CSV table of C-alpha atoms in Angstrom, one decimal:
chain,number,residue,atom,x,y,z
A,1,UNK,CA,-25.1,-13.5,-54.6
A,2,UNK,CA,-24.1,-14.2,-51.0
A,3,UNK,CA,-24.1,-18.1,-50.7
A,4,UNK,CA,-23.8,-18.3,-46.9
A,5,UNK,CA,-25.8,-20.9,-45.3
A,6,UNK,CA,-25.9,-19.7,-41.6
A,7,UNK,CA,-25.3,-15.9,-41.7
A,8,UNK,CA,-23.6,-14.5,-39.0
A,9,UNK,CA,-26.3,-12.5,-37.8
A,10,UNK,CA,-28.5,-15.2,-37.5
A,11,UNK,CA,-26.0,-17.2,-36.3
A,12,UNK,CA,-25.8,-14.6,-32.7
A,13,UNK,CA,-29.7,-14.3,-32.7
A,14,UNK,CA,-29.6,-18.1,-32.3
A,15,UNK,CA,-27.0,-18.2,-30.1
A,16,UNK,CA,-28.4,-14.6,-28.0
A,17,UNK,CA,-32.4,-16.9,-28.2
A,18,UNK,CA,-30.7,-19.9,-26.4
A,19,UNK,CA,-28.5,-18.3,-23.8
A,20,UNK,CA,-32.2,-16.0,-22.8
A,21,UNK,CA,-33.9,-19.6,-22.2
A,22,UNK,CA,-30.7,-20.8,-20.4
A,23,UNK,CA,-30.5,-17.5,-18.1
A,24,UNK,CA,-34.8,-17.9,-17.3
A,25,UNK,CA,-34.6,-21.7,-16.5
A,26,UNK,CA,-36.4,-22.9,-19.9
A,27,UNK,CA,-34.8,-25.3,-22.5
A,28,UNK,CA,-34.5,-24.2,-26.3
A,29,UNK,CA,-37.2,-24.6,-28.3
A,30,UNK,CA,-36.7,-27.3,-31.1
A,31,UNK,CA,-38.7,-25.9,-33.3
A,32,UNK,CA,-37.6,-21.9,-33.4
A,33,UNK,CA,-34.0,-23.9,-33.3
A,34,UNK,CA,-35.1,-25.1,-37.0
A,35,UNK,CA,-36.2,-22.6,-39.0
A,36,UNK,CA,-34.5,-21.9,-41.7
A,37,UNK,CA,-34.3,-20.5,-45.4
A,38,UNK,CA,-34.4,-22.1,-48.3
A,39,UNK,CA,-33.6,-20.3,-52.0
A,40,UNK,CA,-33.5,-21.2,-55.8
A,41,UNK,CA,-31.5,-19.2,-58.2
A,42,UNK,CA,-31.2,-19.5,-62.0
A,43,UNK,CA,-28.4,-18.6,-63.7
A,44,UNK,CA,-28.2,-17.9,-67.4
A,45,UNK,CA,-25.1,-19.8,-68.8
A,46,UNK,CA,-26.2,-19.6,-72.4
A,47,UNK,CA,-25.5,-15.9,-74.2
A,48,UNK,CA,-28.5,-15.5,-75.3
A,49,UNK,CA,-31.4,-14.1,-72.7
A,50,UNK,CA,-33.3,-16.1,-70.7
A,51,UNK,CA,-37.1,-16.2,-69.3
A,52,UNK,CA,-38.3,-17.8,-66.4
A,53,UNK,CA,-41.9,-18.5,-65.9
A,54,UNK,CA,-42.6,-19.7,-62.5
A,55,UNK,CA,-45.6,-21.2,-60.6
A,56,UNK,CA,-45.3,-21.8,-56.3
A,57,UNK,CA,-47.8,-23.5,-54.5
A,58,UNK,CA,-50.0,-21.6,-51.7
A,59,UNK,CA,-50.8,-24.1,-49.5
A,60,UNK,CA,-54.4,-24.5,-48.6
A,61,UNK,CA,-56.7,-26.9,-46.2
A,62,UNK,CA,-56.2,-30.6,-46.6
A,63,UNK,CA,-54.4,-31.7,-50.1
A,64,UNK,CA,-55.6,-28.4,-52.0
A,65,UNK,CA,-53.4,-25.9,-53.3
A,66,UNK,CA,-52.8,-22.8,-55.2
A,67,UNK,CA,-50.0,-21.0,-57.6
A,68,UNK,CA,-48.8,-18.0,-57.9
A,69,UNK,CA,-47.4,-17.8,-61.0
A,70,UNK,CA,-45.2,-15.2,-62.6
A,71,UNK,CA,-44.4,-14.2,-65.9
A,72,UNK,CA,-41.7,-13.6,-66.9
A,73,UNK,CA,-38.4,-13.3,-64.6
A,74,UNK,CA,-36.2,-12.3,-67.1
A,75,UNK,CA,-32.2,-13.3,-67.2
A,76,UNK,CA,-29.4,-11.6,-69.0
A,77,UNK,CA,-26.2,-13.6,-70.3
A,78,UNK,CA,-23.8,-14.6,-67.5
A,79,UNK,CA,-26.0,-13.5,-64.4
A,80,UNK,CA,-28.2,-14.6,-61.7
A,81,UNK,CA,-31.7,-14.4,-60.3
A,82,UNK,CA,-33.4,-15.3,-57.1
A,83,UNK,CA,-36.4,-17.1,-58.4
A,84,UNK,CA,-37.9,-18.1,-55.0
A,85,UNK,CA,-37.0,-17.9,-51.3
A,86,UNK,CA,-38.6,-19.8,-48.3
A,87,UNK,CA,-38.6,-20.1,-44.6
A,88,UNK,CA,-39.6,-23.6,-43.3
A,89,UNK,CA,-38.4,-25.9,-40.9
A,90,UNK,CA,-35.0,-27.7,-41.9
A,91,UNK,CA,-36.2,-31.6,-40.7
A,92,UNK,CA,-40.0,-31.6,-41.4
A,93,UNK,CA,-40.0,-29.1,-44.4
A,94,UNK,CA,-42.9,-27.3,-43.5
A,95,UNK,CA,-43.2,-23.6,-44.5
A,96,UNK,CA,-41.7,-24.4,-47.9
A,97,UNK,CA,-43.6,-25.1,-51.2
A,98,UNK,CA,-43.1,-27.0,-54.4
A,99,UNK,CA,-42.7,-24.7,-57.1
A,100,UNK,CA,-43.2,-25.5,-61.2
A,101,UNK,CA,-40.4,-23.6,-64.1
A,102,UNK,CA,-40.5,-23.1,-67.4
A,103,UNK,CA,-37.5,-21.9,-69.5
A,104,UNK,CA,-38.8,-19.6,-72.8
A,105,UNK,CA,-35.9,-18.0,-74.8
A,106,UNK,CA,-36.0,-16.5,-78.7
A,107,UNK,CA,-34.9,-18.9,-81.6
A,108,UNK,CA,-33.4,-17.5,-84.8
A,109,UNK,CA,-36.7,-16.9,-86.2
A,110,UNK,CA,-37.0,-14.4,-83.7
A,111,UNK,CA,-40.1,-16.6,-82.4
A,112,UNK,CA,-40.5,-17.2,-78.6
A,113,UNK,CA,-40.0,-20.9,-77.8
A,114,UNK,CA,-40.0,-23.2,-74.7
A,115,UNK,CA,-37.0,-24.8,-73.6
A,116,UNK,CA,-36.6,-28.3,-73.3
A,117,UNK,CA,-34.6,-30.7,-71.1
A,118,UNK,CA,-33.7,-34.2,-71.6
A,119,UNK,CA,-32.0,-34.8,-68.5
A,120,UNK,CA,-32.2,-32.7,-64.9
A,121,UNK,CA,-29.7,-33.0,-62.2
A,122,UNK,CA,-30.6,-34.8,-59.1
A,123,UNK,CA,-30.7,-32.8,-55.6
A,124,UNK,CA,-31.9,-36.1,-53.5
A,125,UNK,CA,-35.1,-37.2,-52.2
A,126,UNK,CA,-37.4,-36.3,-49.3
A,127,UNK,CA,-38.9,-38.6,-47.1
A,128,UNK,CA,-41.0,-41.2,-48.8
A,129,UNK,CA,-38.9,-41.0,-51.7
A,130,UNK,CA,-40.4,-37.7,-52.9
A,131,UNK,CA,-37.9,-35.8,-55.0
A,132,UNK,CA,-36.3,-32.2,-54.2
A,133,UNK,CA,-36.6,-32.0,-57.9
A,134,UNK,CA,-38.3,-33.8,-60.8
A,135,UNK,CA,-39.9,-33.2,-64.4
A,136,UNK,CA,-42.9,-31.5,-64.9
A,137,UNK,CA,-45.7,-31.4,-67.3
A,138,UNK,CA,-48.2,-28.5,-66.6
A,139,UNK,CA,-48.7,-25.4,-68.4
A,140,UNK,CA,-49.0,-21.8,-67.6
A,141,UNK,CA,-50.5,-18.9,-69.4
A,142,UNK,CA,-47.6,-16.1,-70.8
A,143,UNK,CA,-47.4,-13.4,-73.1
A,144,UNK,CA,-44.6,-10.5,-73.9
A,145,UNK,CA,-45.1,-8.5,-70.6
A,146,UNK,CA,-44.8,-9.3,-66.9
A,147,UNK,CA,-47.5,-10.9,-65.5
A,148,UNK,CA,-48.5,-12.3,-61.8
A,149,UNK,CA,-51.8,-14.4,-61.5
A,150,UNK,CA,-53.2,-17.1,-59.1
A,151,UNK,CA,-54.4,-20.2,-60.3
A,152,UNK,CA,-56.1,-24.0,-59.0
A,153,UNK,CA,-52.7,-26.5,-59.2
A,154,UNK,CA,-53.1,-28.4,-62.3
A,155,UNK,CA,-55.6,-26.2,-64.1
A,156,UNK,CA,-55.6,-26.9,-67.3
A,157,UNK,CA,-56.3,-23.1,-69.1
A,158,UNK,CA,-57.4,-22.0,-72.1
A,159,UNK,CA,-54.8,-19.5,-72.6
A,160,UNK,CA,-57.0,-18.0,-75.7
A,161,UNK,CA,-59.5,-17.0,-73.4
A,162,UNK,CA,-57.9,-16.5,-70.0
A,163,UNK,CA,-57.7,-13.0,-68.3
A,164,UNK,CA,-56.8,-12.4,-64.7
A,165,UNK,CA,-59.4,-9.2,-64.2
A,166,UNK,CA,-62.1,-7.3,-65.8
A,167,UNK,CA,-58.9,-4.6,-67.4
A,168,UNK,CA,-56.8,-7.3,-68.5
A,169,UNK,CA,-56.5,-7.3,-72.4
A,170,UNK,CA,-55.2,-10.9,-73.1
A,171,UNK,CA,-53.4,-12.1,-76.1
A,172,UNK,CA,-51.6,-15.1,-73.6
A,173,UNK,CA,-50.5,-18.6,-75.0
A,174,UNK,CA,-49.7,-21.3,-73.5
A,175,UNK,CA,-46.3,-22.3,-72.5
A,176,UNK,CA,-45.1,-25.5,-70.8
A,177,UNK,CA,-43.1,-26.0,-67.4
A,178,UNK,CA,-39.6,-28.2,-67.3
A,179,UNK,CA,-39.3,-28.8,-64.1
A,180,UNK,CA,-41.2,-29.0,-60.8
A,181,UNK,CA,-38.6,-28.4,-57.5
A,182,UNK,CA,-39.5,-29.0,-53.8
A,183,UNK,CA,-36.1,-27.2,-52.0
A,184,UNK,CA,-35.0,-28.5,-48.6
A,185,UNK,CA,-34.1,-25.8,-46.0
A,186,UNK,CA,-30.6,-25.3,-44.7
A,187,UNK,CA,-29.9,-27.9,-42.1
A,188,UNK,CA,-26.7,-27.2,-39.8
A,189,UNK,CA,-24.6,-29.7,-37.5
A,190,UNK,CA,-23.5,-28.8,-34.4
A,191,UNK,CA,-20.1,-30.7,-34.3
A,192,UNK,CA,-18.8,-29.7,-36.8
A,193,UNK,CA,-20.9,-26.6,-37.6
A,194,UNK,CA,-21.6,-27.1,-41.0
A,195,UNK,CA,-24.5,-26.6,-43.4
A,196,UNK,CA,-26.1,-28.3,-45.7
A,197,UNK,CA,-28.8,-28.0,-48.4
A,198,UNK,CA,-30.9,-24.8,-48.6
A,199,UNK,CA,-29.4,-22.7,-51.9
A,200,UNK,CA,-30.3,-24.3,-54.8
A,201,UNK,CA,-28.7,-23.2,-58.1
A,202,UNK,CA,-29.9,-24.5,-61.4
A,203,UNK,CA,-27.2,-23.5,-64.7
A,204,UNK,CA,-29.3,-23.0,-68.0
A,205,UNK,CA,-27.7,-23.1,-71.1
A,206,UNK,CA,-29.7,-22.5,-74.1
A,207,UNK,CA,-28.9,-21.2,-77.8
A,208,UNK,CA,-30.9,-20.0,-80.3
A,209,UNK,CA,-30.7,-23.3,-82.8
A,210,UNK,CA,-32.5,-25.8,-80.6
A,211,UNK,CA,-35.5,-25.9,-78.1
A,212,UNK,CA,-32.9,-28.4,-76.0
A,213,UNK,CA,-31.9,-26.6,-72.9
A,214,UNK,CA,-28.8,-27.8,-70.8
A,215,UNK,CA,-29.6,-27.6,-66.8
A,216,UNK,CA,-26.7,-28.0,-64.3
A,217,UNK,CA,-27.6,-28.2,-60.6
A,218,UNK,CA,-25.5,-27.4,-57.6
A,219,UNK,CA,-26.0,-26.3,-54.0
A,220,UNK,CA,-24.1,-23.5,-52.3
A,221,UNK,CA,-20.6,-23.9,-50.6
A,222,UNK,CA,-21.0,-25.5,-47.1
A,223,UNK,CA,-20.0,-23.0,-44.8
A,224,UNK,CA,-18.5,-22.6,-41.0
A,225,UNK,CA,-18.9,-19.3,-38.7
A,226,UNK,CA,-16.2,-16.9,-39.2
A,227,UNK,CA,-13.5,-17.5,-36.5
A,228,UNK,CA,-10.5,-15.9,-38.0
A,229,UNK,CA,-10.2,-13.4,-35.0
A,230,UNK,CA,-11.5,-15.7,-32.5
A,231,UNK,CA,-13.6,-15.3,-29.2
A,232,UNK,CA,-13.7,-13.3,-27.4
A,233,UNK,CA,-14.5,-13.7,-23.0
A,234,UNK,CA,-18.0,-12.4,-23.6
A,235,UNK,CA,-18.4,-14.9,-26.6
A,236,UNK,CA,-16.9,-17.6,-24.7
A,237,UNK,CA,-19.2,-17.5,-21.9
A,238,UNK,CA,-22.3,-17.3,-24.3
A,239,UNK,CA,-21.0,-20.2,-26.0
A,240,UNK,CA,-20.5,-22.4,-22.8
A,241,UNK,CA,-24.3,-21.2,-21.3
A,242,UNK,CA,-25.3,-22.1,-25.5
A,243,UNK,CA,-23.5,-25.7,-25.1
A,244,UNK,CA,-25.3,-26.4,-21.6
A,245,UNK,CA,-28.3,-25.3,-22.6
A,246,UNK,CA,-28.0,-27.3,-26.0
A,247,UNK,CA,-27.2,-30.4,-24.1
A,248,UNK,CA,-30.2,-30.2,-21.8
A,249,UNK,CA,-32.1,-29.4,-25.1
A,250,UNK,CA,-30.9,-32.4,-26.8
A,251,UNK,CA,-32.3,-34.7,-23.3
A,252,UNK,CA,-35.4,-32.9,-23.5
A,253,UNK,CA,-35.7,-33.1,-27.5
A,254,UNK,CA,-34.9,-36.9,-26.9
A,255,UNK,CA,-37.8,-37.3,-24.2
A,256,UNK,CA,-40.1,-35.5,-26.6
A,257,UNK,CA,-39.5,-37.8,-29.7
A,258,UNK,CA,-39.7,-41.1,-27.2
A,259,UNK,CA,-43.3,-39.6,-26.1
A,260,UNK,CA,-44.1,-39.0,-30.1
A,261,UNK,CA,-43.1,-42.5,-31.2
A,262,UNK,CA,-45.7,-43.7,-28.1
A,263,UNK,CA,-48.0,-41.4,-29.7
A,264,UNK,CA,-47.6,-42.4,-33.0
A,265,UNK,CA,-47.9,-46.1,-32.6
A,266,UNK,CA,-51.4,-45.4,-30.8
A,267,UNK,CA,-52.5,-43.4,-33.3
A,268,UNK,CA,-52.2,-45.7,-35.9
A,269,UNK,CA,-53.2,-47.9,-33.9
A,270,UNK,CA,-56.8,-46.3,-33.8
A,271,UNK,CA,-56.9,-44.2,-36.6
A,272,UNK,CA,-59.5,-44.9,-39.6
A,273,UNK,CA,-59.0,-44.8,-42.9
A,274,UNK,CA,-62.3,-43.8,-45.2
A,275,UNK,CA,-61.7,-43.5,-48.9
A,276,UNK,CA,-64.1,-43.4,-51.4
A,277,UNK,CA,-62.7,-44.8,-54.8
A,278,UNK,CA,-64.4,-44.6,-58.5
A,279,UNK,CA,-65.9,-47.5,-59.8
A,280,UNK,CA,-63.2,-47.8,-62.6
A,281,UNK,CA,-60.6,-48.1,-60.2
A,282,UNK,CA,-62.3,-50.5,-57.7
A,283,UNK,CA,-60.5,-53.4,-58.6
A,284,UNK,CA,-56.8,-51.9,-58.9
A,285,UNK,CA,-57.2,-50.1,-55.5
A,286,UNK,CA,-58.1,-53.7,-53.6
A,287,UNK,CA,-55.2,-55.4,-55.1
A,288,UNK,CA,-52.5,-53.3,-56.4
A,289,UNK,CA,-49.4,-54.6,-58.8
A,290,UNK,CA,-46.3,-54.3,-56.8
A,291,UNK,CA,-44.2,-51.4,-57.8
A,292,UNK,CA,-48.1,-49.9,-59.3
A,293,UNK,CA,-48.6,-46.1,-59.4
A,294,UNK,CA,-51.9,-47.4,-57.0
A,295,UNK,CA,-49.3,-49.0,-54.6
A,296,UNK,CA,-47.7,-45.7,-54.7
A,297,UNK,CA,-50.8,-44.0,-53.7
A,298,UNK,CA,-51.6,-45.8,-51.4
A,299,UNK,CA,-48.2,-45.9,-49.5
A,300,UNK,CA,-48.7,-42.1,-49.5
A,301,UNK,CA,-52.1,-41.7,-49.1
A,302,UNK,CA,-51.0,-43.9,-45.3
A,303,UNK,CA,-48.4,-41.7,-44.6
A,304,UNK,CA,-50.5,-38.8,-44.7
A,305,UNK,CA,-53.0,-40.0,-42.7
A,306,UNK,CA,-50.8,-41.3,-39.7
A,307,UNK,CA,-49.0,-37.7,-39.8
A,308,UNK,CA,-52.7,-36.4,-39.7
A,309,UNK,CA,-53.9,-38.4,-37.0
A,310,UNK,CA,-50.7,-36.9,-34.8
A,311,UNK,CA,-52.6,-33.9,-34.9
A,312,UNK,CA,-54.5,-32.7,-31.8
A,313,UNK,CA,-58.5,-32.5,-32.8
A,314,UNK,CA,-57.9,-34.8,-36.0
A,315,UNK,CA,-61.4,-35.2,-37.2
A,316,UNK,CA,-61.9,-39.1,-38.7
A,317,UNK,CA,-64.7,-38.5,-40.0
A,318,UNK,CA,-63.4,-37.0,-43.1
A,319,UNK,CA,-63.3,-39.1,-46.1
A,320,UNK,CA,-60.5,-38.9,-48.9
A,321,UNK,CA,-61.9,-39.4,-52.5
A,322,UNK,CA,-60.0,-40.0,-55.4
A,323,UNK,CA,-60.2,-38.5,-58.9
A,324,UNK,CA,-59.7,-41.0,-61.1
A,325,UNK,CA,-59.4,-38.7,-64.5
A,326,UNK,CA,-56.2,-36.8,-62.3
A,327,UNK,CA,-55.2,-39.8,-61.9
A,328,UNK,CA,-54.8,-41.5,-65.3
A,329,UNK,CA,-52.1,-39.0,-66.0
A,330,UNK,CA,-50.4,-39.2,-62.1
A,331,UNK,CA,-46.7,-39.1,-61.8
A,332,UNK,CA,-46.2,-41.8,-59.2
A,333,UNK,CA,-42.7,-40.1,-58.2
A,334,UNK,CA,-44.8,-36.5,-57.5
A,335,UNK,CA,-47.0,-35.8,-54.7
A,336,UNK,CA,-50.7,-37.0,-54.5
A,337,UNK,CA,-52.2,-33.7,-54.2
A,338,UNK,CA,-55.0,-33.4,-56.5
A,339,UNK,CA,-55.8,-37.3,-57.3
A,340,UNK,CA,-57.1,-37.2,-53.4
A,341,UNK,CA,-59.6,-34.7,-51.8
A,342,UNK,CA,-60.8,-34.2,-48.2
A,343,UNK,CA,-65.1,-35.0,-48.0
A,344,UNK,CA,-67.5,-35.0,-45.7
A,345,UNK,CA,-68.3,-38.2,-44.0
A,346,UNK,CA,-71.7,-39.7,-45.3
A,347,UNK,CA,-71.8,-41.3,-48.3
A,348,UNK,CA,-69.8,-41.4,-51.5
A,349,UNK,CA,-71.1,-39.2,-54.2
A,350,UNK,CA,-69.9,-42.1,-56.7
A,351,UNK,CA,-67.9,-45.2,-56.4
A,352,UNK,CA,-67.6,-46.9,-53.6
A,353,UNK,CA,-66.5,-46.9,-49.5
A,354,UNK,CA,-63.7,-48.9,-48.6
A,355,UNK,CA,-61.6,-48.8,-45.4
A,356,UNK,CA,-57.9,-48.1,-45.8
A,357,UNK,CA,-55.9,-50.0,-43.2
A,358,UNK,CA,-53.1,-47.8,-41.6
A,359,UNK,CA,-51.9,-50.4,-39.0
A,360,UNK,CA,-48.9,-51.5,-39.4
């Protein structure tokens, strides 16, 4: 499994896309400069084999959102598998989607069980606290053979009964996820060039005897561009036109975020904030315990909106309403997606209207 962060291909089609802008007058775009990849590979450190059922996200409009799920990725003893791969930008995240695993594997009975983890390593957080990776509690639908469906995330299925088309013969059960992981893309430094984040490796042990799994976590060697033969005079001048084009980059990039901190302050400023909440959970919503799972909410619930209201053509007429049955059983350290829903402005089919300050 090649590890390599930056590849050295990609590394010249960088270089080859800044030194074109530099040559036809135009700074580097920031954001073509970001994109990057972002992989998780499970590696089966037990001897007995391994399956991986996994379920990614398929973003939709507003807080929505799909899986794909596949059953099974099968692992043999002492090797690796590529489990997913994404291409998002390496400072916002975007293009890459939280995906849910579960770990089945064959006990001495012969009888197909799923694996259990008391403790997962920790990759790190994303902004708002949001962790790359975390427990999970939803289940997917499995059975012997290989099988790819799309599903509502959080559906709760009745495996007994579930069939993805008109041919399919059934016979599924249900089978639990261990983990839910949101994986950061590779983000590089210029000075030095190094790379960090982006190839995620998760080391399952698990034996017959128990359902207890053991799950190591590690990320891929940080890497530097191969320079054992050094430059040459064409690379040289490509990487002097690279550094002045960089730099004038870097002022524009700077100019740009000054302008979007302006922005942001006057959208928040202006923006409005119309949530509809349940009648049960009136009361908690207009004065949330510190440190609440309703405090969380609502600290995310704001951060979504001013990132929202950035947007050019941000309609604030939409309302968000929350679910109060998803959220008796929210995870206050997962995302939101699910408790709230985008509406039509209006009315409130039940509960009540209430304004959500966003300023400060």
């Amino acid at each position: 499994m090649n590890t390599s962060r930056f590849p050295a291909a990609a590394f010249l089609a960088v270089v080859a896309s800044v030194v074109l802008f530099a040559f036809s007058g135009f700074a580097p775009s920031l954001a073509q400069g970001r994109v990057s990849v972002a992989t998780v590979t499970v590696c089966n450190e037990g001897q007995i084999d391994l399956n991986v059922v996994i379920g990614t996200e398929v973003a939709l409009q507003f807080f929505a959102h799909n899986l794909d799920v596949v059953a099974w990725v099968s692992i043999k003893p002492g090797t690796c598998r590529t489990v997913y791969h994404g291409v998002g930008d390496s400072e916002s995240g975007e293009g890459v989607h939280r995906s849910y695993m579960g770990f089945g594997f064959y006990n001495s009975q012969n009888q197909l069980i799923a694996g259990h983890a008391s403790r997962l390593p920790d990759f790190g957080t994303w902004t708002f606290g949001t962790p790359i990776l975390a427990a999970a509690a939803d289940s997917f639908c499995v059975r012997g053979t290989a099988t790819n469906y799309r599903i509502a995330e959080h559906a709760v299925l009745d495996c007994a009964t579930f069939r993805t088309g008109d041919s399919d013969t059934g016979g599924y059960t249900s089978f639990p996820t261990t983990l839910e992981i949101l994986p950061h893309p590779v983000w590089c430094s210029e000075r030095p060039y190094i790379c960090y984040f982006g190839d995620y490796y998760l080391d399952v042990t698990a034996t017959p005897d128990s359902p207890e799994i053991r799950i190591k976590g590690r990320i891929g060697k940080d890497q530097q561009p191969d320079q054992s033969s050094g430059p040459g005079l064409g690379t040289q001048i490509m990487q002097q036109l690279a550094k002045a084009a960089a730099e004038e980059g870097q002022r524009l990039a700077q100019e740009k975020a000054d302008a979007a901190v302006r922005a942001k302050a006057q959208a928040e400023a202006s923006v409005r904030g119309n949530v509809c909440v349940p009648d049960d959970l009136l009361a908690e919503w207009r004065n949330p315990p510190p440190g609440s799972k309703m405090e969380a909410l609502q600290r995310q619930l704001k951060a979504s909106l001013r990132e929202r209201a950035r947007l050019s053509g941000y309609d604030q007429s939409k309302w968000m309403t929350v679910d109060s049955s998803i959220y008796s059983t929210w995870n206050p350290t997962g995302p939101f997606r699910g408790v709230v829903t985008a509406t039509e402005g209006g009315s409130c089919s039940v509960g009540q209207r209430e304004f959500l300050a966003l300023a400060p």
